[in-house]
Short mmCIF file of C-alpha atoms in Angstrom, two decimals:
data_model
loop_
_atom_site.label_atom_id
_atom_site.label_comp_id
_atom_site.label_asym_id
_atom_site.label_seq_id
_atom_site.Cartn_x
_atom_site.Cartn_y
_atom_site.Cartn_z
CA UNK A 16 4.39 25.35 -21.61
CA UNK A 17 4.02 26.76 -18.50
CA UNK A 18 2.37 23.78 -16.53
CA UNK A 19 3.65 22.68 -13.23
CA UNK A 20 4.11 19.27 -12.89
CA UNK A 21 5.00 17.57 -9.36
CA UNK A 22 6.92 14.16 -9.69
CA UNK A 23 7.17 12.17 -6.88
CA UNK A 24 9.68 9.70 -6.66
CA UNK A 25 10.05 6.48 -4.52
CA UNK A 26 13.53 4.64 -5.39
CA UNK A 27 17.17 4.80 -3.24
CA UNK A 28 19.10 4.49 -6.13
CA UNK A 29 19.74 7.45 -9.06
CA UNK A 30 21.12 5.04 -11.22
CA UNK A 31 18.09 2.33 -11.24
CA UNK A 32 15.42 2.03 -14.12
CA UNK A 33 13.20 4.23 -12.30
CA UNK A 34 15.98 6.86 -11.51
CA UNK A 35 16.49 6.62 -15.63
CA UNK A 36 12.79 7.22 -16.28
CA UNK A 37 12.46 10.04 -13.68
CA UNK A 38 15.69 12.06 -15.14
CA UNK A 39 14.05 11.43 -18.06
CA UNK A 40 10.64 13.03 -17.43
CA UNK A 41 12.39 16.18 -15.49
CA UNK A 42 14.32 16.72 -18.85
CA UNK A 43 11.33 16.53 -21.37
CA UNK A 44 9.08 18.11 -19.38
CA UNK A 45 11.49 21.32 -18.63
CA UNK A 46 12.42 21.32 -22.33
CA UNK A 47 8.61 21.95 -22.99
CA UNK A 48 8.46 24.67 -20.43
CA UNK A 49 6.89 23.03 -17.72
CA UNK A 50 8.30 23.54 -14.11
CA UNK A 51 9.13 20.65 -12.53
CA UNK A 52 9.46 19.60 -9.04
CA UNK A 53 10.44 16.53 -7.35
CA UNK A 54 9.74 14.50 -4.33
CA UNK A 55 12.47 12.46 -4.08
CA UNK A 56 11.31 10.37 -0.84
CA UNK A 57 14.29 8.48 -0.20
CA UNK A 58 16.49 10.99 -0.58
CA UNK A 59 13.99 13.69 1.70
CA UNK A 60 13.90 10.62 4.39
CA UNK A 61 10.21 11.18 4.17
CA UNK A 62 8.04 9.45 6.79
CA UNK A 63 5.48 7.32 5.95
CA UNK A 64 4.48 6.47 9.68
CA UNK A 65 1.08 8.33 10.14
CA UNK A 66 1.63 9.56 14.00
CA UNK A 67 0.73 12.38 16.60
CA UNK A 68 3.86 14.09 15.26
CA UNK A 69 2.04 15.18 12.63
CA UNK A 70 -0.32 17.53 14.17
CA UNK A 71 1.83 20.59 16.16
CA UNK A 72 0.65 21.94 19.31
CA UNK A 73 -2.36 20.21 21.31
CA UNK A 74 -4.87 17.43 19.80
CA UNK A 75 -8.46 17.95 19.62
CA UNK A 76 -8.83 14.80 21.56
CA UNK A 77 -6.08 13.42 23.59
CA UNK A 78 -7.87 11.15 25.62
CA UNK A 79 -8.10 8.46 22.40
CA UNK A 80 -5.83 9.79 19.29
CA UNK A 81 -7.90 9.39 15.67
CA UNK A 82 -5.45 10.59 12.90
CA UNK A 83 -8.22 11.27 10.58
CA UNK A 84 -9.97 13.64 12.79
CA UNK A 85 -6.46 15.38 14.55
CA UNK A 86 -5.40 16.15 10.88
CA UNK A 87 -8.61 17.16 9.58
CA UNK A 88 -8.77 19.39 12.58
CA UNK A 89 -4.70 20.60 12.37
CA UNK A 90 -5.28 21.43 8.59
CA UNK A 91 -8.14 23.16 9.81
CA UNK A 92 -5.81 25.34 12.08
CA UNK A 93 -2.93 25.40 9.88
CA UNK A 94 -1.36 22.80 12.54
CA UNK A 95 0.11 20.64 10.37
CA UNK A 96 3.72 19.71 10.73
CA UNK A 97 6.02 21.34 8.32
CA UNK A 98 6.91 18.46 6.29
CA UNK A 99 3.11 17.89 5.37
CA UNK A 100 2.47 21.67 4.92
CA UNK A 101 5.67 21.44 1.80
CA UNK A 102 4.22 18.56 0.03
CA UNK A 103 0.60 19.80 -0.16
CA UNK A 104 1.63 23.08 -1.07
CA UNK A 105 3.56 21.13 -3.83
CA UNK A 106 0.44 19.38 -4.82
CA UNK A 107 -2.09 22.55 -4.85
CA UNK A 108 0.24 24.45 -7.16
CA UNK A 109 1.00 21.55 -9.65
CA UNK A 110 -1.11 20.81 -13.27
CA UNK A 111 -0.13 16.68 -13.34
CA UNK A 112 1.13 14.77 -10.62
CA UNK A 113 3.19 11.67 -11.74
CA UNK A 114 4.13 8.91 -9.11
CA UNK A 115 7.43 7.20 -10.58
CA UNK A 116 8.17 3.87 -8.22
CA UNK A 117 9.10 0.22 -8.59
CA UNK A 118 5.69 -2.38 -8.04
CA UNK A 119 6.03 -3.67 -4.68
CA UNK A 120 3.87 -6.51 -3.72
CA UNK A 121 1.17 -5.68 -5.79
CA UNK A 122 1.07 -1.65 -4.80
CA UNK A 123 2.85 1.38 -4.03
CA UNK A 124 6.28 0.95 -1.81
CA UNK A 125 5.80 1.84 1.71
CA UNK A 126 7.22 5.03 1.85
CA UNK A 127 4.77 6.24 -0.90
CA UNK A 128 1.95 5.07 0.92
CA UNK A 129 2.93 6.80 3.49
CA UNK A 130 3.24 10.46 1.50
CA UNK A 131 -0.12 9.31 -0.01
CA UNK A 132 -1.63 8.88 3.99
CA UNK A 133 -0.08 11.59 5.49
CA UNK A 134 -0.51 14.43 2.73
CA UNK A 135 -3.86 13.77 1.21
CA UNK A 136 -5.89 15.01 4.44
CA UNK A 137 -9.37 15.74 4.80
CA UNK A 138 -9.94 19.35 4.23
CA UNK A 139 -6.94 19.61 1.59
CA UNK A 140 -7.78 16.69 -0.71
CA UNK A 141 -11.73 15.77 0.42
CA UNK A 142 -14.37 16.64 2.48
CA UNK A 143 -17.52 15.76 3.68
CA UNK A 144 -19.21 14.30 0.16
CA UNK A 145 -16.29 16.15 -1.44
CA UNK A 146 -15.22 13.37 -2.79
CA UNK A 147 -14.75 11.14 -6.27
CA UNK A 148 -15.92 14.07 -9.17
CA UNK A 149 -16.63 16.44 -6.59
CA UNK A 150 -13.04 15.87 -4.32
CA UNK A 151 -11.31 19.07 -4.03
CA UNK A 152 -8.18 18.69 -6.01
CA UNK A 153 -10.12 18.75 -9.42
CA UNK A 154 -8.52 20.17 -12.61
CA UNK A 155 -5.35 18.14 -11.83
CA UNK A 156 -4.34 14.66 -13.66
CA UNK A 157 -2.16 12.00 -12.28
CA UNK A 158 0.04 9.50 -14.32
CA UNK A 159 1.28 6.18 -12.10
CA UNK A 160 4.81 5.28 -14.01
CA UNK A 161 5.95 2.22 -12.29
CA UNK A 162 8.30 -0.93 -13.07
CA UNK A 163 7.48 -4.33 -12.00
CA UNK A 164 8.93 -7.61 -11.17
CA UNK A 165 6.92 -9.70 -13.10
CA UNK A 166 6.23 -9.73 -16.81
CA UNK A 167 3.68 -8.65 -19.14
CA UNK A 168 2.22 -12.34 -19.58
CA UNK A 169 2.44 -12.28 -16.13
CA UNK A 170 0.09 -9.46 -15.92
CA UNK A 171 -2.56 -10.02 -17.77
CA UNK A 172 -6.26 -11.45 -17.12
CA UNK A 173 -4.98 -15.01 -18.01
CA UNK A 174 -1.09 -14.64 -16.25
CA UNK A 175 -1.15 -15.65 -12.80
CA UNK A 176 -0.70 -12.32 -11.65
CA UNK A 177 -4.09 -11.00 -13.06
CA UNK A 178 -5.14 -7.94 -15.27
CA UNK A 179 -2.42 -5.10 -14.22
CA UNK A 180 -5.53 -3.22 -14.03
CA UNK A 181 -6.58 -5.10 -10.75
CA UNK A 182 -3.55 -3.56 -9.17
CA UNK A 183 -4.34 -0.07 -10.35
CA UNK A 184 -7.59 0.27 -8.34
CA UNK A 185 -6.88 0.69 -5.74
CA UNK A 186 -4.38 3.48 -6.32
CA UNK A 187 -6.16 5.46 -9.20
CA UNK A 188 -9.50 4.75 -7.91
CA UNK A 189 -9.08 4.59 -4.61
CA UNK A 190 -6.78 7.53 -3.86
CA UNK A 191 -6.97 10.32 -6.98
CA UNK A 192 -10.27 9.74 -8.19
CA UNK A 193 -11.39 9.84 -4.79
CA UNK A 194 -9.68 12.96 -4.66
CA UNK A 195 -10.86 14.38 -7.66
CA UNK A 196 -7.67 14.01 -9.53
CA UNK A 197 -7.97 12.85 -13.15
CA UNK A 198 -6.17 10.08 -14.22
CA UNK A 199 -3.41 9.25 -17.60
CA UNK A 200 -3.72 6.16 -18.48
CA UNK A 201 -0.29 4.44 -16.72
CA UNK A 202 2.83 4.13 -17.82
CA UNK A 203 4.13 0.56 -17.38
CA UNK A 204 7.52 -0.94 -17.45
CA UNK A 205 7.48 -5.16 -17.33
CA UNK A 206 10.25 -6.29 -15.86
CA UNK A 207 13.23 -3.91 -16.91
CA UNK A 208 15.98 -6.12 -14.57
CA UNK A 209 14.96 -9.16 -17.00
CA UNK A 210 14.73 -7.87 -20.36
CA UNK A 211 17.68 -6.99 -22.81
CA UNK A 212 20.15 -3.71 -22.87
CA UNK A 213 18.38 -3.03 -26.33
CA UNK A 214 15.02 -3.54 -24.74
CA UNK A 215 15.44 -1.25 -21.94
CA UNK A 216 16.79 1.35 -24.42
CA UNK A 217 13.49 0.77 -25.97
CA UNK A 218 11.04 1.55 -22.70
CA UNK A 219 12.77 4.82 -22.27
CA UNK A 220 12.64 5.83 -25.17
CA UNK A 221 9.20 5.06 -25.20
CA UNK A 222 8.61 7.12 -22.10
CA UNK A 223 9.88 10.28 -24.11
CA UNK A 224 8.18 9.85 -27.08
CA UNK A 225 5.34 9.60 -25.07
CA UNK A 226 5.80 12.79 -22.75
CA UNK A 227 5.79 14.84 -25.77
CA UNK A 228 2.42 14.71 -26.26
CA UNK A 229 1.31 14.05 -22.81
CA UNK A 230 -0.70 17.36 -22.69
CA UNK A 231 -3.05 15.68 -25.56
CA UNK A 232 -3.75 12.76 -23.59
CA UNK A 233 -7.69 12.64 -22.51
CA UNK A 234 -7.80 11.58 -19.11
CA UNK A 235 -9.05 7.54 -18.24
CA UNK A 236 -12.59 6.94 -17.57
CA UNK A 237 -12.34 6.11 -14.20
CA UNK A 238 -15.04 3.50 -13.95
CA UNK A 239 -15.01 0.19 -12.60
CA UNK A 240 -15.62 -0.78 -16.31
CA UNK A 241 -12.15 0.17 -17.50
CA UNK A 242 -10.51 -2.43 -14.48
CA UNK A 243 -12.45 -5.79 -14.67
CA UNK A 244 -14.55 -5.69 -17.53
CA UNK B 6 -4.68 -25.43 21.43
CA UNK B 7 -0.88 -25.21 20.93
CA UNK B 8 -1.20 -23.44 17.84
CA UNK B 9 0.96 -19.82 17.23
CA UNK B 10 -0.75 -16.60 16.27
CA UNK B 11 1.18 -13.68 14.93
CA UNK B 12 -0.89 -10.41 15.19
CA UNK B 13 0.13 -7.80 13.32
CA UNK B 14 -1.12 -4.84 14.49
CA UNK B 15 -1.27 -1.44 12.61
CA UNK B 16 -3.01 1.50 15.20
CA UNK B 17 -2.06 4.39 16.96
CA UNK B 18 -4.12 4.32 19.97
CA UNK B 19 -5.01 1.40 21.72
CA UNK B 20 -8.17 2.38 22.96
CA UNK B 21 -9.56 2.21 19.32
CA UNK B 22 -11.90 0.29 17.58
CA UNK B 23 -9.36 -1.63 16.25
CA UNK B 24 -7.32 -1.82 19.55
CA UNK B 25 -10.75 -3.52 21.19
CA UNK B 26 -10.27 -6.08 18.03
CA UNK B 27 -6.60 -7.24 18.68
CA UNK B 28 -7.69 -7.59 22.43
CA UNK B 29 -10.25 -9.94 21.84
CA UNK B 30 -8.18 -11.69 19.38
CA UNK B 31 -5.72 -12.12 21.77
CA UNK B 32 -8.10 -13.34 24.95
CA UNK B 33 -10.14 -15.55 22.55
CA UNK B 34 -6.99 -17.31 21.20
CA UNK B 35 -4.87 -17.02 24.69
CA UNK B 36 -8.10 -18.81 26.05
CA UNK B 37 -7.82 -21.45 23.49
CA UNK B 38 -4.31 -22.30 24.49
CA UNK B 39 -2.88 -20.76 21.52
CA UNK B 40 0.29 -18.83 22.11
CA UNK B 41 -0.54 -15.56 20.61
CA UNK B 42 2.34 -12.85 19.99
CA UNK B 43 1.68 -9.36 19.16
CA UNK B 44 3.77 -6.76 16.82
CA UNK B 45 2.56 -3.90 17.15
CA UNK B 46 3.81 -1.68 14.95
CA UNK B 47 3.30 1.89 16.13
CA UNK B 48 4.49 1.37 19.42
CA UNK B 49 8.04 -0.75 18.13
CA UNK B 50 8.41 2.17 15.60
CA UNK B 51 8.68 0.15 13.01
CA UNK B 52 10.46 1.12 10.47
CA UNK B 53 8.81 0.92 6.81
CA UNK B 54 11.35 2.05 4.48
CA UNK B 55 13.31 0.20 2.48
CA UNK B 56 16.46 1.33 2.60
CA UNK B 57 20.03 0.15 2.70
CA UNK B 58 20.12 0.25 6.53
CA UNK B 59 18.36 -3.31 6.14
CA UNK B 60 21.51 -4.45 5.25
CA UNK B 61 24.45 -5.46 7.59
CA UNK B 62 27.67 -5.41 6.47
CA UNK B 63 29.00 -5.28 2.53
CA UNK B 64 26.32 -4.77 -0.06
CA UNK B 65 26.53 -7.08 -2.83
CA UNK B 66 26.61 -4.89 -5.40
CA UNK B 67 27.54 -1.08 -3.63
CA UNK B 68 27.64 0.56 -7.17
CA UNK B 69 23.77 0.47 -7.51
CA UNK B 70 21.84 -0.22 -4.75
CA UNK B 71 19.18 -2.53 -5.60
CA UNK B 72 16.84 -3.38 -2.66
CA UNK B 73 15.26 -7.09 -3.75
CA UNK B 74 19.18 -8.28 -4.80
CA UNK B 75 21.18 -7.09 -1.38
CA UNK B 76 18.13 -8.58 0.76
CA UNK B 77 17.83 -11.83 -0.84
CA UNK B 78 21.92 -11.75 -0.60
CA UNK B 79 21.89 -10.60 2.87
CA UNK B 80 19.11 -13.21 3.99
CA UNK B 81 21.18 -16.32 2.52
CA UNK B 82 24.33 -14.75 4.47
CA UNK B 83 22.27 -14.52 8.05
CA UNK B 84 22.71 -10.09 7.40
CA UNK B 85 19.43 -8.97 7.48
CA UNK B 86 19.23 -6.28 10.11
CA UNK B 87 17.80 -7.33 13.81
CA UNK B 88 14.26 -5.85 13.36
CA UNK B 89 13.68 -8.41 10.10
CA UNK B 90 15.48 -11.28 11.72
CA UNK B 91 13.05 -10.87 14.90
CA UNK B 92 9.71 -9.97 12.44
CA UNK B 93 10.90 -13.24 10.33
CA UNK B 94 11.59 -15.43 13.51
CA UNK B 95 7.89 -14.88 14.51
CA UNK B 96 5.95 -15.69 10.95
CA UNK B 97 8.31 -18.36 10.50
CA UNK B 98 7.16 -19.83 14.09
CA UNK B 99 3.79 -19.06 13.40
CA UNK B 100 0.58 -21.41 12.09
CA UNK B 101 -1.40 -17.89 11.78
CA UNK B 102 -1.02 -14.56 10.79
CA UNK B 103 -3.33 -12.10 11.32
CA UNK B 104 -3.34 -8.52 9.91
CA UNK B 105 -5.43 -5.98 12.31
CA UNK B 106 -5.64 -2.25 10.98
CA UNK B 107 -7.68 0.14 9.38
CA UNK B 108 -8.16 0.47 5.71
CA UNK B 109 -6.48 3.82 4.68
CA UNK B 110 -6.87 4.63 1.21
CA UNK B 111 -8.13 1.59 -0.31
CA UNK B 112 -5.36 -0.18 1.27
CA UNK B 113 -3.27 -1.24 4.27
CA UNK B 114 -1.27 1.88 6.75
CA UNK B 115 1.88 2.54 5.29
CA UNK B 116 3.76 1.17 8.37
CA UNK B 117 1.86 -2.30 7.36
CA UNK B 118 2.94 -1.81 3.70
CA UNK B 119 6.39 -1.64 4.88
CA UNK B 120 6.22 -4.44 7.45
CA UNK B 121 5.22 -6.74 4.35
CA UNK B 122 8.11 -4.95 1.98
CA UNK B 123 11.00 -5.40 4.58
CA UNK B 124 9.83 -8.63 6.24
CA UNK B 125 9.33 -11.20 3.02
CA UNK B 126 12.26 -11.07 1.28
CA UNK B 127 13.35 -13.04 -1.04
CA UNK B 128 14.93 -16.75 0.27
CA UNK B 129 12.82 -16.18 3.40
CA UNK B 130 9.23 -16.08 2.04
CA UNK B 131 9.65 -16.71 -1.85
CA UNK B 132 12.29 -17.64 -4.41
CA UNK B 133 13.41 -18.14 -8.03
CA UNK B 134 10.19 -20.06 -8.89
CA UNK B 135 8.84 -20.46 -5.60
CA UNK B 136 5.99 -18.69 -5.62
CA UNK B 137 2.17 -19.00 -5.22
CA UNK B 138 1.50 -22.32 -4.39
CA UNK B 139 4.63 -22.98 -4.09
CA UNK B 140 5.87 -20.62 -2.08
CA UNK B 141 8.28 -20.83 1.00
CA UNK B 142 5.73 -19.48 3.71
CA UNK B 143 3.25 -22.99 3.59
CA UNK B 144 1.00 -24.96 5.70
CA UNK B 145 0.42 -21.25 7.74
CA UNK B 146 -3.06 -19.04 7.54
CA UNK B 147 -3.49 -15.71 7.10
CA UNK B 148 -6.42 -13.16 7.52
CA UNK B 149 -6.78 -9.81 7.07
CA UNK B 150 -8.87 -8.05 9.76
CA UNK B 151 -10.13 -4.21 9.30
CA UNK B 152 -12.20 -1.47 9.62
CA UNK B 153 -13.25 0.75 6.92
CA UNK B 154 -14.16 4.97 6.56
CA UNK B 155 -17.39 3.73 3.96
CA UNK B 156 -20.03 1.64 4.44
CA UNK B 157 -20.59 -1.79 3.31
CA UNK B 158 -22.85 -0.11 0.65
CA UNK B 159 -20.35 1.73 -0.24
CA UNK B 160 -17.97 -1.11 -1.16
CA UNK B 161 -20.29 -3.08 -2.89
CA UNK B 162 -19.98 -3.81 -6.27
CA UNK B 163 -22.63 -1.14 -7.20
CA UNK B 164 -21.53 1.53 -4.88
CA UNK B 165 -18.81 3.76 -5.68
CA UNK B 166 -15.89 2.40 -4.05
CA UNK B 167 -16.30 -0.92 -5.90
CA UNK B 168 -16.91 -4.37 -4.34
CA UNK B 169 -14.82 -4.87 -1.30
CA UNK B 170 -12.98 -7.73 -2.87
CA UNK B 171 -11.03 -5.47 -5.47
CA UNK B 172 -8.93 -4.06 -2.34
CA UNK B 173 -8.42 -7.41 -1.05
CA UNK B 174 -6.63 -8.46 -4.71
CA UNK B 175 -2.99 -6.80 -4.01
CA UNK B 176 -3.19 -8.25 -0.28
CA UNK B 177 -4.18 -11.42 -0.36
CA UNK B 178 -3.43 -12.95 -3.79
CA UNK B 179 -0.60 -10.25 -4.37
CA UNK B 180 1.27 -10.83 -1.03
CA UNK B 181 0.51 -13.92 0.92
CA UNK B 182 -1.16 -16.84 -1.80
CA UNK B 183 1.99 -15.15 -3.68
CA UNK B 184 4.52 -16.64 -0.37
CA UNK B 185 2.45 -19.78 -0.47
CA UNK B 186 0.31 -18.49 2.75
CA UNK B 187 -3.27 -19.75 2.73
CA UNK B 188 -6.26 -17.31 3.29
CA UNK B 189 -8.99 -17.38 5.58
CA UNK B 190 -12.36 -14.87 4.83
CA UNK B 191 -11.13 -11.69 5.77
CA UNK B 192 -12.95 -10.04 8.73
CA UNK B 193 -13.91 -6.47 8.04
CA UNK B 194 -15.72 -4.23 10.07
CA UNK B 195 -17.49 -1.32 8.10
CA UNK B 196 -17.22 2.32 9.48
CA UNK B 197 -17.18 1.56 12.84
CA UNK B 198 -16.83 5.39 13.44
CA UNK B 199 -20.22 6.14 12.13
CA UNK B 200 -22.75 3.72 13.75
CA UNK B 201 -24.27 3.29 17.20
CA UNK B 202 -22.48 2.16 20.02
CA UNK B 203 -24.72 -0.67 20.06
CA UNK B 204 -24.19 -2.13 16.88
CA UNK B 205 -20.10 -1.62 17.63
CA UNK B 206 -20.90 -4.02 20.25
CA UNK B 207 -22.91 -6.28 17.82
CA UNK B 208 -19.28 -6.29 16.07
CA UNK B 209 -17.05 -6.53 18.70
CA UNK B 210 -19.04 -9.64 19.79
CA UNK B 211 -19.05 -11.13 15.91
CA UNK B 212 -15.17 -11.15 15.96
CA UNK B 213 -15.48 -13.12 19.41
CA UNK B 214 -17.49 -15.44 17.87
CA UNK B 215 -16.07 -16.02 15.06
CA UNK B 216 -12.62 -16.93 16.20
CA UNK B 217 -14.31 -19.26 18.58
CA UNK B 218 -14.27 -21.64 15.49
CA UNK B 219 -11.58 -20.37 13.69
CA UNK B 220 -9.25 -23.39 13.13
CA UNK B 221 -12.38 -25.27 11.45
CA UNK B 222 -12.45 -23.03 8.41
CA UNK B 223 -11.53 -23.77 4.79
CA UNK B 224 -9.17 -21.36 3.38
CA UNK B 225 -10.85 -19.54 0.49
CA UNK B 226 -9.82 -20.53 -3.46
CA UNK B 227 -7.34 -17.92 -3.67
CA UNK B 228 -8.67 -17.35 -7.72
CA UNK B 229 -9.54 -14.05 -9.80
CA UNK B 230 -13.05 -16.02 -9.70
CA UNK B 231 -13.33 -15.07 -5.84
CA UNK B 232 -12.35 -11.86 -6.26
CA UNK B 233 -13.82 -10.22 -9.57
CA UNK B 234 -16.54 -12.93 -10.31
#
């Protein structure tokens, strides 16, 4: 009660299996007394293109444009554009983030990506050897919720897709615990568009059940242990 | 000689480290007598949302959008929108495909990510059981050419961002073995940013060389062995 909790959300369509799972979340979570916000990407037309149009007012170097350094230097200044500026105020004030998107090849979709390049700037999210345990959005946790293609046999060390674990990496790893961010373990739906009505009842179902005692989870260990041992 | 190249190209500012890297990709190959041809994506725009706007025409289904249905429907009815046509026209022409950009966030630019979400759709690069080895894109070559923020100790398998092969799981078994698309050792060039400029040149000059003998390499076994061994 009381925790904020940012969801953001990367699917066109309210009435998908991800739209389900995200209504679904927003409900539980406000019912416990959390507030809730949501990025709905599609819906915000967010851009995932990481350009000079992100940085207002003159570069620091226009002679050869480096997006790393222009937004370091722009956060620096409070010259980020507007669009950036909402999302990582979003992200400062929330407890849990929760990414809620479909598997596409193997990852995030693009326009996720893209609110993962563009927002999580050096100076707001990391800094100089501010990074991993010591990245500067600690005391936050992150939950990936995501629906895939393939199926559970599929994804597993023997399936032909590998350990599911391989493909979360990159994005736990890689982005939040570089960050700082603690991780949930994920929340994993195999292949909702091939599995029974009944089934599908089942998943979110499962996905409330386990929201209501989300705030008891202990975070992942975040080694490369828990991915390809 | 008489071989196509299709660079895809993922940078803001050409006079980058990465922008020296597609131009010696192209002069090397062009002096081969390959015919090279260049998307590059920041300066087309490219779009990389997925949206219904990649869609000409009637959706299939216009009561729930569903992206991977209306594109594979759209493909086998010739309505893919012009920008996916044209990107599809040029793999489809192509022997190799290579992927120049820098690594951002474990993983490739958002406007890459959405170049590989829009472009292999369904019927074009993979089908009901066509995948992996058996998928639609054979008998072409792909490799994935970068620069990386951290060091090659760094992204070793004792450093803290993991072996370097963990990143290249989603990419190059997840997205081109996946569409049947061979792959070559992937070229990376570690945190070019933060070394001498003599030792950029040492680089710049590796890349030369190695495409010299490009077309006499063995594709790599594609296996989790390669990757997490």
């Amino acid at each position: 009660p009381g925790k904020k909790v940012l969801i953001v959300y990367a699917h066109q369509e309210p009435k998908s299996f991800n739209g389900a799972l995200l209504k679904i979340a927003v409900e539980e979570l406000t019912k416990q007394g959390c507030s809730v916000t949501v990025s709905d990407l599609y819906a915000m037309q967010f851009e995932p293109r990481a350009t000079r149009n992100d940085i207002v007012g003159q570069l620091h170097n226009p002679e050869a444009f480096n997006y790393g350094v222009e937004t370091w230097e722009a956060y620096k200044r409070g010259g980020l554009s507007k669009d950036l500026v909402e999302e990582q105020k979003k992200v400062q004030e929330a407890d849990l983030l929760i990414f809620q998107f479909p598997l596409f090849w193997f990852n995030m979709p693009a326009i996720l990506k893209g609110w993962m390049d563009r927002v999580l700037v050096q100076g707001f999210a990391y800094d100089l050897s501010k990074v991993y345990d010591g990245g500067l959005l600690q005391d936050k946790l992150s939950l990936f919720s995501f629906t895939t293609g393939g199926s559970q046999e599929m994804f597993s060390k023997e399936g032909i897709g590998g350990d599911i674990r391989y493909v979360l990496w990159p994005m736990q790893h890689g982005i939040m615990h570089f960050c700082g961010v603690k991780v949930l373990e994920p929340h994993i739906c195999y292949a909702p568009e091939n599995v029974s009505e009944e089934k599908r009842k089942e998943m979110l179902a499962a996905w409330t059940q386990r929201l209501k005692t989300l705030w008891k989870e202990e975070p992942i260990d975040c080694s490369p242990e828990w991915y390809f041992k």
